[in-house]
Amino acid sequence: MTTIAILGNGRVGGSLATALTRAGHEVTVADRAPGAAADAARTAQIVINATPGAGSLDRLVALREELRDKVLVDVSNATVDGPDGLPADLIYPGSSLAEQLQEALPETRVVKTLNTMLFSVMTAPATLTQAPDAFLSGEDPQAKQTVRELLINLGWRKEWITDLGGIQSARATEAAILFAPHLIRSSGFAPFAISIAR
């Protein structure tokens, strides 16, 4: 059992909390109440960032001490929304939220994952008609192994998880979110994920 804090209690945070609790972990979800994020992060072994990406950097930098020596799993995408509320552009072109977090929090081990799919697929990958891919980006091999094990707890098969390398590789997966609004306008909010044909 691992102690996990999830920052963000929307659809992403809520579904991850339910699935990880079901898998036997001790999960705390921090809402926007003053001090809730700090309290949750302080006592957790792993912290999951499921806050809206546009404000994630400021929120997490404020938790620098609480996040020291922790694994920070970043599942958010930092985007500028269009008039319809769907992602229209990246906030950090030529970089990524994950890279910004790792630079700002050098004593935290940031791992980017689960940001290339509709939120429902994060915890139910086997419901798709073909095998999806979950990608890992991060500098610390042990942290990525920890996150790999969490993904397996969420129903991801080992062969569906691909380590892309260092944190800089997160800029590729974060840019993939720009596919999402076009898919949603074309097909509605049907579950989808990126899958690499091999």
GROMACS .gro file of C-alpha atoms in nm:
model
  198
    1MET     CA    1   0.000   0.000   0.000
    2THR     CA    2   0.124   0.346  -0.092
    3THR     CA    3   0.009   0.678   0.054
    4ILE     CA    4  -0.102   0.898  -0.236
    5ALA     CA    5  -0.218   1.259  -0.243
    6ILE     CA    6  -0.418   1.374  -0.543
    7LEU     CA    7  -0.423   1.748  -0.602
    8GLY     CA    8  -0.742   1.831  -0.787
    9ASN     CA    9  -1.088   1.689  -0.725
   10GLY     CA   10  -1.243   1.718  -1.071
   11ARG     CA   11  -1.318   1.431  -1.309
   12VAL     CA   12  -0.951   1.333  -1.345
   13GLY     CA   13  -0.866   1.347  -0.976
   14GLY     CA   14  -1.189   1.180  -0.873
   15SER     CA   15  -1.157   0.886  -1.111
   16LEU     CA   16  -0.791   0.831  -1.017
   17ALA     CA   17  -0.878   0.844  -0.647
   18THR     CA   18  -1.154   0.584  -0.685
   19ALA     CA   19  -0.936   0.347  -0.890
   20LEU     CA   20  -0.627   0.377  -0.669
   21THR     CA   21  -0.830   0.330  -0.351
   22ARG     CA   22  -0.986   0.019  -0.507
   23ALA     CA   23  -0.631  -0.103  -0.581
   24GLY     CA   24  -0.549  -0.086  -0.210
   25HIS     CA   25  -0.370   0.246  -0.176
   26GLU     CA   26  -0.437   0.507   0.091
   27VAL     CA   27  -0.557   0.807  -0.108
   28THR     CA   28  -0.626   1.165  -0.002
   29VAL     CA   29  -0.784   1.412  -0.244
   30ALA     CA   30  -0.706   1.778  -0.180
   31ASP     CA   31  -0.971   2.030  -0.275
   32ARG     CA   32  -0.922   2.407  -0.294
   33ALA     CA   33  -0.967   2.464   0.079
   34PRO     CA   34  -0.679   2.667   0.228
   35GLY     CA   35  -0.400   2.436   0.335
   36ALA     CA   36  -0.563   2.121   0.198
   37ALA     CA   37  -0.300   2.062  -0.072
   38ALA     CA   38  -0.012   2.122   0.169
   39ASP     CA   39  -0.157   1.887   0.429
   40ALA     CA   40  -0.218   1.614   0.173
   41ALA     CA   41   0.123   1.646   0.006
   42ARG     CA   42   0.311   1.655   0.337
   43THR     CA   43   0.199   1.309   0.444
   44ALA     CA   44   0.202   1.135   0.103
   45GLN     CA   45   0.469   0.921  -0.058
   46ILE     CA   46   0.341   1.002  -0.408
   47VAL     CA   47   0.163   1.320  -0.519
   48ILE     CA   48  -0.048   1.331  -0.835
   49ASN     CA   49  -0.105   1.665  -1.005
   50ALA     CA   50  -0.458   1.659  -1.146
   51THR     CA   51  -0.510   2.035  -1.122
   52PRO     CA   52  -0.590   2.242  -1.433
   53GLY     CA   53  -0.259   2.277  -1.616
   54ALA     CA   54  -0.279   2.653  -1.664
   55GLY     CA   55  -0.238   2.711  -1.290
   56SER     CA   56  -0.041   2.400  -1.194
   57LEU     CA   57   0.304   2.556  -1.184
   58ASP     CA   58   0.213   2.827  -0.935
   59ARG     CA   59   0.015   2.587  -0.717
   60LEU     CA   60   0.293   2.330  -0.700
   61VAL     CA   61   0.581   2.573  -0.654
   62ALA     CA   62   0.394   2.694  -0.344
   63LEU     CA   63   0.430   2.336  -0.212
   64ARG     CA   64   0.807   2.318  -0.264
   65GLU     CA   65   0.883   2.200   0.091
   66GLU     CA   66   0.597   1.949   0.102
   67LEU     CA   67   0.706   1.801  -0.233
   68ARG     CA   68   1.074   1.768  -0.143
   69ASP     CA   69   1.200   1.412  -0.215
   70LYS     CA   70   0.853   1.303  -0.332
   71VAL     CA   71   0.749   1.148  -0.662
   72LEU     CA   72   0.524   1.398  -0.842
   73VAL     CA   73   0.308   1.236  -1.110
   74ASP     CA   74   0.195   1.503  -1.354
   75VAL     CA   75  -0.110   1.409  -1.561
   76SER     CA   76  -0.209   1.765  -1.659
   77ASN     CA   77  -0.169   1.959  -1.983
   78ALA     CA   78  -0.102   2.334  -1.974
   79THR     CA   79  -0.316   2.480  -2.250
   80VAL     CA   80  -0.487   2.799  -2.356
   81ASP     CA   81  -0.854   2.720  -2.407
   82GLY     CA   82  -1.044   2.829  -2.714
   83PRO     CA   83  -1.393   2.988  -2.715
   84ASP     CA   84  -1.553   2.644  -2.681
   85GLY     CA   85  -1.344   2.559  -2.373
   86LEU     CA   86  -1.131   2.303  -2.557
   87PRO     CA   87  -0.750   2.328  -2.581
   88ALA     CA   88  -0.641   2.572  -2.852
   89ASP     CA   89  -0.269   2.618  -2.785
   90LEU     CA   90   0.012   2.530  -2.545
   91ILE     CA   91   0.111   2.759  -2.259
   92TYR     CA   92   0.473   2.643  -2.277
   93PRO     CA   93   0.554   2.603  -2.650
   94GLY     CA   94   0.903   2.462  -2.693
   95SER     CA   95   0.882   2.324  -2.340
   96SER     CA   96   0.619   2.152  -2.126
   97LEU     CA   97   0.449   2.179  -1.791
   98ALA     CA   98   0.648   1.879  -1.671
   99GLU     CA   99   0.978   2.044  -1.761
  100GLN     CA  100   0.874   2.366  -1.591
  101LEU     CA  101   0.780   2.172  -1.279
  102GLN     CA  102   1.107   1.978  -1.271
  103GLU     CA  103   1.310   2.296  -1.316
  104ALA     CA  104   1.117   2.478  -1.043
  105LEU     CA  105   1.122   2.178  -0.806
  106PRO     CA  106   1.470   2.026  -0.845
  107GLU     CA  107   1.436   1.816  -0.528
  108THR     CA  108   1.113   1.657  -0.651
  109ARG     CA  109   1.110   1.363  -0.892
  110VAL     CA  110   0.862   1.458  -1.166
  111VAL     CA  111   0.715   1.190  -1.393
  112LYS     CA  112   0.476   1.278  -1.676
  113THR     CA  113   0.215   1.021  -1.776
  114LEU     CA  114  -0.153   0.961  -1.868
  115ASN     CA  115  -0.192   1.297  -2.045
  116THR     CA  116  -0.257   1.164  -2.396
  117MET     CA  117  -0.609   1.030  -2.348
  118LEU     CA  118  -0.960   1.114  -2.236
  119PHE     CA  119  -0.972   1.102  -1.855
  120SER     CA  120  -1.193   0.792  -1.846
  121VAL     CA  121  -0.923   0.584  -2.019
  122MET     CA  122  -0.668   0.659  -1.744
  123THR     CA  123  -0.838   0.411  -1.514
  124ALA     CA  124  -0.999   0.179  -1.770
  125PRO     CA  125  -0.757   0.129  -2.061
  126ALA     CA  126  -0.893  -0.215  -2.148
  127THR     CA  127  -1.230  -0.067  -2.246
  128LEU     CA  128  -1.088   0.061  -2.576
  129THR     CA  129  -1.116  -0.155  -2.887
  130GLN     CA  130  -0.739  -0.158  -2.937
  131ALA     CA  131  -0.446  -0.138  -2.698
  132PRO     CA  132  -0.364   0.219  -2.590
  133ASP     CA  133  -0.022   0.349  -2.491
  134ALA     CA  134   0.075   0.523  -2.167
  135PHE     CA  135   0.401   0.713  -2.182
  136LEU     CA  136   0.652   0.790  -1.907
  137SER     CA  137   0.882   1.095  -1.912
  138GLY     CA  138   1.118   1.174  -1.626
  139GLU     CA  139   1.477   1.194  -1.511
  140ASP     CA  140   1.466   0.944  -1.223
  141PRO     CA  141   1.453   0.572  -1.318
  142GLN     CA  142   1.329   0.465  -0.975
  143ALA     CA  143   1.048   0.722  -0.982
  144LYS     CA  144   0.943   0.600  -1.326
  145GLN     CA  145   0.938   0.242  -1.199
  146THR     CA  146   0.714   0.351  -0.911
  147VAL     CA  147   0.477   0.518  -1.156
  148ARG     CA  148   0.486   0.215  -1.386
  149GLU     CA  149   0.364   0.002  -1.095
  150LEU     CA  150   0.082   0.250  -1.026
  151LEU     CA  151  -0.026   0.228  -1.390
  152ILE     CA  152  -0.036  -0.151  -1.366
  153ASN     CA  153  -0.260  -0.109  -1.059
  154LEU     CA  154  -0.489   0.102  -1.281
  155GLY     CA  155  -0.522  -0.177  -1.538
  156TRP     CA  156  -0.238  -0.092  -1.776
  157ARG     CA  157  -0.054  -0.395  -1.910
  158LYS     CA  158   0.326  -0.380  -1.902
  159GLU     CA  159   0.347  -0.386  -2.281
  160TRP     CA  160   0.119  -0.080  -2.303
  161ILE     CA  161   0.361   0.138  -2.102
  162THR     CA  162   0.646   0.308  -2.290
  163ASP     CA  163   0.934   0.493  -2.125
  164LEU     CA  164   1.016   0.784  -2.356
  165GLY     CA  165   1.323   0.893  -2.161
  166GLY     CA  166   1.400   1.220  -1.985
  167ILE     CA  167   1.160   1.493  -1.881
  168GLN     CA  168   1.218   1.680  -2.208
  169SER     CA  169   1.023   1.408  -2.388
  170ALA     CA  170   0.711   1.533  -2.209
  171ARG     CA  171   0.690   1.820  -2.455
  172ALA     CA  172   0.597   1.567  -2.725
  173THR     CA  173   0.317   1.405  -2.526
  174GLU     CA  174   0.186   1.739  -2.401
  175ALA     CA  175   0.170   1.869  -2.758
  176ALA     CA  176  -0.047   1.567  -2.846
  177ILE     CA  177  -0.333   1.729  -2.650
  178LEU     CA  178  -0.383   1.954  -2.953
  179PHE     CA  179  -0.537   1.651  -3.128
  180ALA     CA  180  -0.807   1.629  -2.863
  181PRO     CA  181  -1.037   1.920  -2.956
  182HIS     CA  182  -1.050   1.808  -3.319
  183LEU     CA  183  -1.132   1.450  -3.216
  184ILE     CA  184  -1.398   1.569  -2.973
  185ARG     CA  185  -1.562   1.796  -3.231
  186SER     CA  186  -1.556   1.508  -3.480
  187SER     CA  187  -1.661   1.219  -3.255
  188GLY     CA  188  -1.790   1.368  -2.930
  189PHE     CA  189  -1.653   1.274  -2.590
  190ALA     CA  190  -1.599   0.910  -2.682
  191PRO     CA  191  -1.305   0.753  -2.495
  192PHE     CA  192  -0.979   0.777  -2.686
  193ALA     CA  193  -0.605   0.742  -2.632
  194ILE     CA  194  -0.294   0.760  -2.845
  195SER     CA  195  -0.183   0.419  -2.965
  196ILE     CA  196   0.147   0.354  -3.142
  197ALA     CA  197   0.118   0.087  -3.411
  198ARG     CA  198   0.417  -0.148  -3.403
   0.00000   0.00000   0.00000
